[in-house]
XYZ file of C-alpha atoms in Angstrom:
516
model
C -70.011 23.393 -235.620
C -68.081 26.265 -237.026
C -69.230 28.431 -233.779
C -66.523 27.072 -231.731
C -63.206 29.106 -231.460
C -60.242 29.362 -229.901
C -59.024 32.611 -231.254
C -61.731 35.058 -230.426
C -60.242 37.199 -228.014
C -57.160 37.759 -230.804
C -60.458 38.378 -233.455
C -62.021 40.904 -230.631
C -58.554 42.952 -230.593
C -57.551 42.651 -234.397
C -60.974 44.354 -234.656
C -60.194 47.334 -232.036
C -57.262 48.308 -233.655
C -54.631 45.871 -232.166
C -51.705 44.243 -233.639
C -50.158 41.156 -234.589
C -46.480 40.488 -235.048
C -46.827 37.741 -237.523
C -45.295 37.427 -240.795
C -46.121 39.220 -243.700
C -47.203 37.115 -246.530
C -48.664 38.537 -249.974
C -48.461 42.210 -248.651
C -48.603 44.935 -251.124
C -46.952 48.507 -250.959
C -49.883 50.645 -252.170
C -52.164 52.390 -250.108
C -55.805 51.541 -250.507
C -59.266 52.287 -249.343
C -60.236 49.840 -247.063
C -62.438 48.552 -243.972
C -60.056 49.848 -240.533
C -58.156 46.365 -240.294
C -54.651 46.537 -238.296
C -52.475 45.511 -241.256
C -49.303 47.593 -240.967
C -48.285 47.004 -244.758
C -46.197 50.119 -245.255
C -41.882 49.558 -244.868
C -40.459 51.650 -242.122
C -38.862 54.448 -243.965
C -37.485 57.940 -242.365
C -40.304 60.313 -243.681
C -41.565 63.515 -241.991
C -44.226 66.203 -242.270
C -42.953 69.520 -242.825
C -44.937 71.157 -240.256
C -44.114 68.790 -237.646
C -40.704 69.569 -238.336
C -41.027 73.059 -238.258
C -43.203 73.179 -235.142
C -40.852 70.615 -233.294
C -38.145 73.290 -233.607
C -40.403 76.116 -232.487
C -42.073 74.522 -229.877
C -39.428 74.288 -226.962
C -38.132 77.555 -228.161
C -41.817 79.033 -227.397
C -42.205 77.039 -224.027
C -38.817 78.827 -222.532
C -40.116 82.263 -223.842
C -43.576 81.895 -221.927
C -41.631 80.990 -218.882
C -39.260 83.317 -219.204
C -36.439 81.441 -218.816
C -32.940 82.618 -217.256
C -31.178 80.724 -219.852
C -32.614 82.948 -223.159
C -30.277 85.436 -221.803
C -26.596 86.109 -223.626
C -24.788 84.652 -220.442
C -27.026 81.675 -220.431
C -27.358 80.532 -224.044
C -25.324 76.905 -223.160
C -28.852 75.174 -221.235
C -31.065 76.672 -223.935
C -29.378 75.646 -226.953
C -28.879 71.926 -225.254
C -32.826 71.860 -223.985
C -33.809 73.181 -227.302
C -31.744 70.335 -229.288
C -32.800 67.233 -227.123
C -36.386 68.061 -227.403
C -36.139 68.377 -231.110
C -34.198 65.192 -231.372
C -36.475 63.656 -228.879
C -39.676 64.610 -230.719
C -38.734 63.268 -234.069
C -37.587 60.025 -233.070
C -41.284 60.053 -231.513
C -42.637 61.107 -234.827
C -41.236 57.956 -236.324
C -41.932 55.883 -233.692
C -45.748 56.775 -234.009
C -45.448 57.732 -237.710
C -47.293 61.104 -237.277
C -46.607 61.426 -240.762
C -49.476 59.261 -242.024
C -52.053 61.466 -240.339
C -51.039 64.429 -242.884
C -50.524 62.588 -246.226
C -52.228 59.428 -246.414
C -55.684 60.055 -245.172
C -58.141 62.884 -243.545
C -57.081 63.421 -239.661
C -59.001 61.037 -237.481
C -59.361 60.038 -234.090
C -56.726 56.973 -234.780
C -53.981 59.600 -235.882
C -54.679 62.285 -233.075
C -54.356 59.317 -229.851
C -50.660 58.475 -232.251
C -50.081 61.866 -231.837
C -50.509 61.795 -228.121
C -48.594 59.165 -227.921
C -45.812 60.394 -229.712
C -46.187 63.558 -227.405
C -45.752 61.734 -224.043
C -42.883 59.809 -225.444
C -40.908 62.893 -226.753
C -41.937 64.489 -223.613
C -40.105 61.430 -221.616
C -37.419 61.277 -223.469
C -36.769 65.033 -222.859
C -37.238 64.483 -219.208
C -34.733 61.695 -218.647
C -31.839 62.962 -221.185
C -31.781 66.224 -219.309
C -31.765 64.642 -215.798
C -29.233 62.649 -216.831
C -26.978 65.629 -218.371
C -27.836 68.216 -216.297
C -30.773 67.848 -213.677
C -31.905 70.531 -215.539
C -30.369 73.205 -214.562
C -31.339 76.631 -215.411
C -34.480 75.211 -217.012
C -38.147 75.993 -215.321
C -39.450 72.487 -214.515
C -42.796 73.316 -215.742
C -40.953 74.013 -219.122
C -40.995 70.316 -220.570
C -44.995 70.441 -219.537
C -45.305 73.807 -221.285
C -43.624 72.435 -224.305
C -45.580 69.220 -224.730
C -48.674 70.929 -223.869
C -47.822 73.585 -227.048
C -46.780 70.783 -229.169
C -49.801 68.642 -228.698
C -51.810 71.937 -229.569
C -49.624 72.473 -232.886
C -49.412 68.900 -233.977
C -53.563 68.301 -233.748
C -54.497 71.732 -234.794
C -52.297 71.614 -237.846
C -54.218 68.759 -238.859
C -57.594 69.418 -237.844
C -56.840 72.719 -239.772
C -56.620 70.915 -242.694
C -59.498 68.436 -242.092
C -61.326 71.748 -241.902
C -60.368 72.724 -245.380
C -61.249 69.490 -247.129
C -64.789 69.516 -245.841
C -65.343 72.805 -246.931
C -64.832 71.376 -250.564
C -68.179 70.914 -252.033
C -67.468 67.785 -253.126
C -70.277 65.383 -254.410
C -69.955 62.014 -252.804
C -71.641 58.986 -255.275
C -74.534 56.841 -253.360
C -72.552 54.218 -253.759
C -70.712 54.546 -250.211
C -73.981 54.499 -248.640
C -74.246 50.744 -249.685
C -71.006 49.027 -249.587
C -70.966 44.836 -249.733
C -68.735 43.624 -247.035
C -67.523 40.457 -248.390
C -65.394 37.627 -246.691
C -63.129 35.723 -248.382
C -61.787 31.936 -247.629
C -58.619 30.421 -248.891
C -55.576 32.446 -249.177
C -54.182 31.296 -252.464
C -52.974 32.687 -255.667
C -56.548 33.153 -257.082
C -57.987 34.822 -254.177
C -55.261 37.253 -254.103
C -55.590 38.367 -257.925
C -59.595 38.271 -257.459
C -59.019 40.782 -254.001
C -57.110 42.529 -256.232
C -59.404 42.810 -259.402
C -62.038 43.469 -256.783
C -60.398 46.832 -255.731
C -59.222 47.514 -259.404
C -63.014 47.359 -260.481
C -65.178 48.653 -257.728
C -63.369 49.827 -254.802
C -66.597 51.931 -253.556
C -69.070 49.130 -253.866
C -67.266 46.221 -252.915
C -64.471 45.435 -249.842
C -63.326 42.711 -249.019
C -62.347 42.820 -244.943
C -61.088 39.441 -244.077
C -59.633 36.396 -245.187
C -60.091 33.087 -243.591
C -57.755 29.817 -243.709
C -57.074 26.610 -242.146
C -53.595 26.259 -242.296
C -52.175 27.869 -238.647
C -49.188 29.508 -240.310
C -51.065 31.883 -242.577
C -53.699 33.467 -239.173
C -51.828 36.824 -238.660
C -50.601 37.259 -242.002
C -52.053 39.548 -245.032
C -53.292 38.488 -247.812
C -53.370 41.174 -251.126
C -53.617 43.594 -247.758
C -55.992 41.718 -246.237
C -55.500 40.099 -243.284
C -56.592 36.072 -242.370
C -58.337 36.630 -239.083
C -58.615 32.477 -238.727
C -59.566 29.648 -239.605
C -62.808 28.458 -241.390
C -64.107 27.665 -238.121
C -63.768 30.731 -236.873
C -66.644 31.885 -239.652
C -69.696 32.509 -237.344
C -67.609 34.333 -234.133
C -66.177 36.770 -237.023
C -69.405 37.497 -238.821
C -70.601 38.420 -235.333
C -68.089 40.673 -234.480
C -67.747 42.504 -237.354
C -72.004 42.799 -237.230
C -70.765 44.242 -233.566
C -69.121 46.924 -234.578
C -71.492 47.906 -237.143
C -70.212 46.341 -240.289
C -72.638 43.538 -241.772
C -71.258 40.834 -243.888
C -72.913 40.176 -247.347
C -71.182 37.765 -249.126
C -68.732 34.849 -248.412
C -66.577 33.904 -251.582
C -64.965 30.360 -251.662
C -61.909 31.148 -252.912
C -61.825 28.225 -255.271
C -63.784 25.705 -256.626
C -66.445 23.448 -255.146
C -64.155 20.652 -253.878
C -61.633 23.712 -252.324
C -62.957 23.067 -249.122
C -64.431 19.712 -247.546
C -67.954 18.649 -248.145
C -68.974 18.782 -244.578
C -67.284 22.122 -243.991
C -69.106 23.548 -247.437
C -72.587 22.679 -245.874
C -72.023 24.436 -242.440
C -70.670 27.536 -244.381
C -73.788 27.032 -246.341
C -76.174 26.826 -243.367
C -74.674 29.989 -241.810
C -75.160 31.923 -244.849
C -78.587 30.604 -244.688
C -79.180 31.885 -241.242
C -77.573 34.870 -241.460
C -78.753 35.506 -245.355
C -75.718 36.361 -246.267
C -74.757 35.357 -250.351
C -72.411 32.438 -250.949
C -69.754 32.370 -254.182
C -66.937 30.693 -255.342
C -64.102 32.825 -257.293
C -63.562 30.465 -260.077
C -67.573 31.534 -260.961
C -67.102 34.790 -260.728
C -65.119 35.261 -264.190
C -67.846 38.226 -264.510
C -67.626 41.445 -262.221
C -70.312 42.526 -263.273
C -72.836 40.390 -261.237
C -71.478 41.729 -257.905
C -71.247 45.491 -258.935
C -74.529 45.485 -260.142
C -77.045 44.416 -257.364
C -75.052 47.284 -254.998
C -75.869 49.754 -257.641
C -79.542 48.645 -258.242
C -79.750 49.149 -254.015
C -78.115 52.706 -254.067
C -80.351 53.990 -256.699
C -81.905 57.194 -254.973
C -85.820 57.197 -254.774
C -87.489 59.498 -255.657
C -89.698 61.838 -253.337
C -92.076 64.490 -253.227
C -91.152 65.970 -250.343
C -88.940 69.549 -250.723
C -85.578 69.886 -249.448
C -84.312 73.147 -247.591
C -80.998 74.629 -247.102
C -79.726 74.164 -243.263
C -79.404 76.964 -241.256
C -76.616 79.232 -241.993
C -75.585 78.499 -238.135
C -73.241 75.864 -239.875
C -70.726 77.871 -241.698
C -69.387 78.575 -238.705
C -70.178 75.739 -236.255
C -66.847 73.318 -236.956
C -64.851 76.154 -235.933
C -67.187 76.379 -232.357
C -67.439 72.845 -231.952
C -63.341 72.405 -232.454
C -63.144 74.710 -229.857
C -65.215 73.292 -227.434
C -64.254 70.034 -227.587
C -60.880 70.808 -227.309
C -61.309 72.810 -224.265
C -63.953 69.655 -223.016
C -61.098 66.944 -223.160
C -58.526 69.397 -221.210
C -60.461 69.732 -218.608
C -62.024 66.083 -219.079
C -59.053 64.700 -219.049
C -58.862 63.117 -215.102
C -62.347 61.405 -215.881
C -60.612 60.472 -219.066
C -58.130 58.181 -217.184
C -60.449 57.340 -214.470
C -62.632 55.511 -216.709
C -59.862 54.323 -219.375
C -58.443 52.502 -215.894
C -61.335 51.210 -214.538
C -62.680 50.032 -217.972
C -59.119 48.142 -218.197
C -59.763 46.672 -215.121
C -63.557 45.874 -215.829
C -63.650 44.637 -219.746
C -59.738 44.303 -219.981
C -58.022 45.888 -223.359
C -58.652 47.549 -225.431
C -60.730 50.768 -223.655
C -62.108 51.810 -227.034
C -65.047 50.239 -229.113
C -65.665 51.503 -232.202
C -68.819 51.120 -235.322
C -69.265 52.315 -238.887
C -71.322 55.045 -238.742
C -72.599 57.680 -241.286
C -71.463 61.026 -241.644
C -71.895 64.365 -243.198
C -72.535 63.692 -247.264
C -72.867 59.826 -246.499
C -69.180 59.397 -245.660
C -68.507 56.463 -243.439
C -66.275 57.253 -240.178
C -65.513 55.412 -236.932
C -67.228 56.323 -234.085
C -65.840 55.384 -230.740
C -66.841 54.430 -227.439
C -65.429 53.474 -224.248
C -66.450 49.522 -223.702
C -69.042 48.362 -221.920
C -68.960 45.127 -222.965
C -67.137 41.440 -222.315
C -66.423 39.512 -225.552
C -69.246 37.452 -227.497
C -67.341 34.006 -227.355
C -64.746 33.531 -224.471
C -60.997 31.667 -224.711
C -62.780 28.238 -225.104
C -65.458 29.795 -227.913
C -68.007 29.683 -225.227
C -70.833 32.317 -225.569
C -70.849 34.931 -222.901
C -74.469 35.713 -222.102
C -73.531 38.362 -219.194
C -71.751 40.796 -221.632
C -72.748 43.665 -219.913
C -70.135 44.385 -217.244
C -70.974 46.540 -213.797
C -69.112 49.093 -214.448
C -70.679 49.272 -218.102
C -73.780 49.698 -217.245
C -73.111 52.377 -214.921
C -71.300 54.125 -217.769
C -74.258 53.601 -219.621
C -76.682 54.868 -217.359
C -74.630 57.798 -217.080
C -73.803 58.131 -221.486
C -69.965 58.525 -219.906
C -69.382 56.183 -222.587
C -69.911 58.814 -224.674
C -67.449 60.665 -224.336
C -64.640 59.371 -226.382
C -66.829 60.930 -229.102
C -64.939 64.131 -228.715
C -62.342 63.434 -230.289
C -64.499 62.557 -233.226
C -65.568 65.869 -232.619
C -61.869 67.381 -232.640
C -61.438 65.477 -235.920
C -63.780 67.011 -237.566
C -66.327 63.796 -237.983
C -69.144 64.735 -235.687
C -70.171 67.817 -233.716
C -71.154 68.304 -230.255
C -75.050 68.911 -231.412
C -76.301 67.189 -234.548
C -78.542 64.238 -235.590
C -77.164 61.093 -234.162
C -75.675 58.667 -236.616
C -77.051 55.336 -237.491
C -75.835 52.613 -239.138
C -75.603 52.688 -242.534
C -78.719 49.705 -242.697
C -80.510 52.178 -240.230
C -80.855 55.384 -242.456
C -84.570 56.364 -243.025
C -85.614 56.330 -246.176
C -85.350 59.958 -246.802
C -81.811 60.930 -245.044
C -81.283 63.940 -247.183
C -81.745 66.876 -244.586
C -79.988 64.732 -241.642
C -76.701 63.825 -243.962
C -76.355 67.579 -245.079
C -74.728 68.397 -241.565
C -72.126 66.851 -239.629
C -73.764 64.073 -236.871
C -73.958 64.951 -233.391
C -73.268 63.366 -229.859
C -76.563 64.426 -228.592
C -79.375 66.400 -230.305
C -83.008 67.868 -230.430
C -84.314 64.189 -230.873
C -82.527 62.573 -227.984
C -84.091 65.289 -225.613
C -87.155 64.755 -226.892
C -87.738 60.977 -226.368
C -84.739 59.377 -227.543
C -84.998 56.054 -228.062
C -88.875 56.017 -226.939
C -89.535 57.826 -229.641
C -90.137 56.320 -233.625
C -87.729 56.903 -236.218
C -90.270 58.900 -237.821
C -90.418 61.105 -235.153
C -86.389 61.400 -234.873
C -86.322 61.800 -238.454
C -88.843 64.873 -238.445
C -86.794 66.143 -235.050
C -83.403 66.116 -236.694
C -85.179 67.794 -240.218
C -86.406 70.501 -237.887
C -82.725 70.712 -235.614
C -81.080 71.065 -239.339
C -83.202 74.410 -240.488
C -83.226 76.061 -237.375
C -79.834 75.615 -235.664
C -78.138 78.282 -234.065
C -75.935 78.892 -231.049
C -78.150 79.525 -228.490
C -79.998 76.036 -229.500
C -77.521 73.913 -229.252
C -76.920 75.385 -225.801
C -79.966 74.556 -224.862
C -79.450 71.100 -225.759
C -76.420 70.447 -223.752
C -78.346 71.903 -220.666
C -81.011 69.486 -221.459
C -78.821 66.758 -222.186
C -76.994 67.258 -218.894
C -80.345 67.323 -216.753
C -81.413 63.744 -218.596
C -77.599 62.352 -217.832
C -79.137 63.180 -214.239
C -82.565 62.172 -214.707
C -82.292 59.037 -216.288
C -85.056 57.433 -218.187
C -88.020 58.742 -216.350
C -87.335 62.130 -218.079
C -87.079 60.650 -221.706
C -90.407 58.871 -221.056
C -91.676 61.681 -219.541
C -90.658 63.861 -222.917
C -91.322 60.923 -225.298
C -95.205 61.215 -224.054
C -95.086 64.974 -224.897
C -92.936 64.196 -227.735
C -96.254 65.408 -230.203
C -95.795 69.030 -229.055
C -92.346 69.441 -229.895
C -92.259 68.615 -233.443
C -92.463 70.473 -236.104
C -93.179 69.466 -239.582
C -89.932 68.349 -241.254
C -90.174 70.099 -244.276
C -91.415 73.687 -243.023
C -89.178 76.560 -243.666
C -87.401 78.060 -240.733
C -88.780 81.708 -240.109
């Protein structure tokens, strides 16, 4: 049986975001749209931001002028210079380290790129430290100036970017239906054909179709990348993959045989069969593929809008301004979150082990796909000997749970600019209703009017109308009351969602009335 692995763990953190220091085999140098894989395909090169340059300058300069500092005077220029030129040094050799870089040129700021920025923070904060104890115990320097100065160039590193996050989503930009329904396909065989067919793939329909792993039996290619694609394992490992990809919100839709129908064993080709069976999932071979055409059209016949008869209204007018409060609010949140932060990253390290963070493919604001992210609450599907683990839910998990602490690694989606502190929730992209129009007009939120009004005892339907009704009459002084509400529930527990979901009939109001 194909269910049995010994690899899942590595699977498991390949999909969180970990690493592998395998070789590199078939890697290309372009940059490419792409499922969130950890292929590291670019060439270390010495490339930085302007800004960050700029700001890494500025930045200790500014932390010794809010302390006042002795050594700004004439007489004490010597320190200052010397502090000023070790953190600078310091923060740019963390800016390559953590390639900071990428988060301002090669993609829209997300939560990935602002924890890199942290971490390039702390380290150029470190370094700071220990070259100045070393050189001069740091003398005639405020100790709380190194603090000061991360502290101001966290704030100018994040903001510079979430600034500009900020001005691409204010581009009205229309986003084709096609990302709503993207086939997740799985390829198996890392040879020659697969690699120009990957390639062709992305060529031809790069919003329809994406391929995010490669599977192959021979042990030296597991860890290496494939057209950009990384081989997550053998065939064997099939099933255990499928499953936690489906985990983290991204379904599988078609396995392609990357040759003909003698590539792979006949015993092997009927399991692969029967799981595609089971989890009715389409099964292809590359060599009869020699038309594109047949997989780019069944995505588009699915993303054809339907039609309804139901009007749509503008959202309130609360929203032209609500990034701006909900960047500054969730900044101020994780400052003063930040000891619960590490309280739970450490005991969820100690519960779950590594990594802290689970993420899913979610849907945003105009149907754009981001990554939401969660702290874990759960063990691994398959253990070390490909065992199932029925017990997934850990102690400390479910307390989290109980709690929705595990929420709160959302706010730096939040920060980012992918969600916002109030909103509709966002679903899967298999879980959208049927009419999403109203809810994917505004930015998704980490709690809203539906989930304190029944939540999850409540039908879509009814969250659907809810969220319709949130979206034309949001303002302020709602979404305050939310967050009170949401706060008493944290406290409540379920009893109060049932006892709202049975008095869920008064609160809502016809999705498609206009706001008065």
């Amino acid at each position: 049986m194909l269910q049995k692995s010994n690899s899942n763990t590595w699977v498991s953190s390949v999909l969180m975001g970990g690493s592998t220091d395998g070789p590199r085999n078939f890697e290309l140098s372009k940059k490419t749209k792409m499922t969130r894989s950890p292929v590291s395909r670019a060439s270390f090169a010495i490339r930085f931001s302007t800004f960050d340059v700029v700001w890494a300058l500025i930045a200790p300069v500014l932390a010794l002028w809010i302390r006042n500092a002795p050594v700004l005077s004439l007489d004490g220029w010597f320190p200052a210079v010397l502090y000023c030129a070790i953190a600078f040094v310091s923060s740019l050799f963390a800016f390559l380290v953590f390639r900071t870089r990428d988060g301002m040129t090669l993609h829209l700021f997300s939560v990935s790129d602002a924890l890199e920025v942290t971490k390039a923070v702390l380290l150029a904060l470190f370094l700071t430290c220990l070259a100045l104890f070393s050189l001069t115990r740091l003398d005639g320097i405020p100790r709380s100036t190194p603090l000061i100065h991360a502290l101001l160039l966290f704030a100018g590193l994040v903001g510079a970017r979430a600034f500009g996050r900020i001005l691409q989503s204010e581009r009205k930009l229309t986003v084709p239906a096609t990302q709503l329904k993207v086939e997740h396909i799985i390829v198996i065989g890392s040879n020659k054909l697969s690699a120009l067919y990957i390639d062709f793939l992305r060529a031809y329909a790069p919003n329809s179709n994406r391929v995010i792993a490669v599977l192959d039996d021979r042990a030296e290619m597991v860890g290496r990348a494939i057209a950009g694609v990384r081989v997550l394992g053998p065939t064997i490992d099939l099933l255990p993959i499928i499953s936690e990809f489906k985990e983290h919100g991204i379904r599988t839709d078609r396995i392609i045989v990357g040759g003909d129908s003698d590539f792979l064993t006949k015993e092997a080709m009927e399991e692969i069969s029967n799981i595609c069976t089971e989890n009715e999932i389409e099964l292809d071979n590359v060599p009869r593929l020699v038309g594109l055409n047949t997989l780019r059209t069944p995505v588009e016949e699915q993303c054809e809008p339907e039609e309804t008869n139901q009007p749509v209204f503008p959202p309130s007018s609360y929203f032209r301004m609500k990034h701006f409060v909900d960047f500054s609010l969730s900044l101020l949140l994780i400052v003063v979150l930040l000891p619960v932060f590490l309280i739970i990253a450490a005991l969820v390290l100690l519960d779950v082990g590594y990594p802290i963070f689970f993420w899913q493919r979610r849907v945003g604001i105009n149907g754009q796909g981001f990554h939401m992210h969660k702290f874990r609450t759960l063990k691994p599907a398959y253990d070390d000997q490909g065992r199932s683990n029925f017990e997934r839910v850990s102690w400390f998990g479910a307390l989290l749970r109980k709690l929705r602490l595990d929420e709160l690694p959302q706010l730096l989606n939040v920060l980012v600019g992918d969600m916002s502190l109030v909103g509709p929730r966002p679903l899967l992209p298999h879980d959208q209703p049927l009419d999403s129009t109203m809810r994917l007009m505004v930015r998704p939120g980490i709690t809203g009017w539906a989930q304190v009004h029944g939540g999850k005892l409540i039908t879509p339907e009814d969250k659907n109308a809810l969220d319709a009704w949130y979206v034309r009459n949001a303002s302020f002084w709602l979404d305050l009351k939310i967050i009170g509400k949401t706060i008493l529930f944290m406290l409540g527990g379920e009893s109060r969602h049932a006892q709202i979901a049975e008095r869920k009939s008064t609160a809502i109001v016809m999705p498609f009335q206009p706001a008065e």
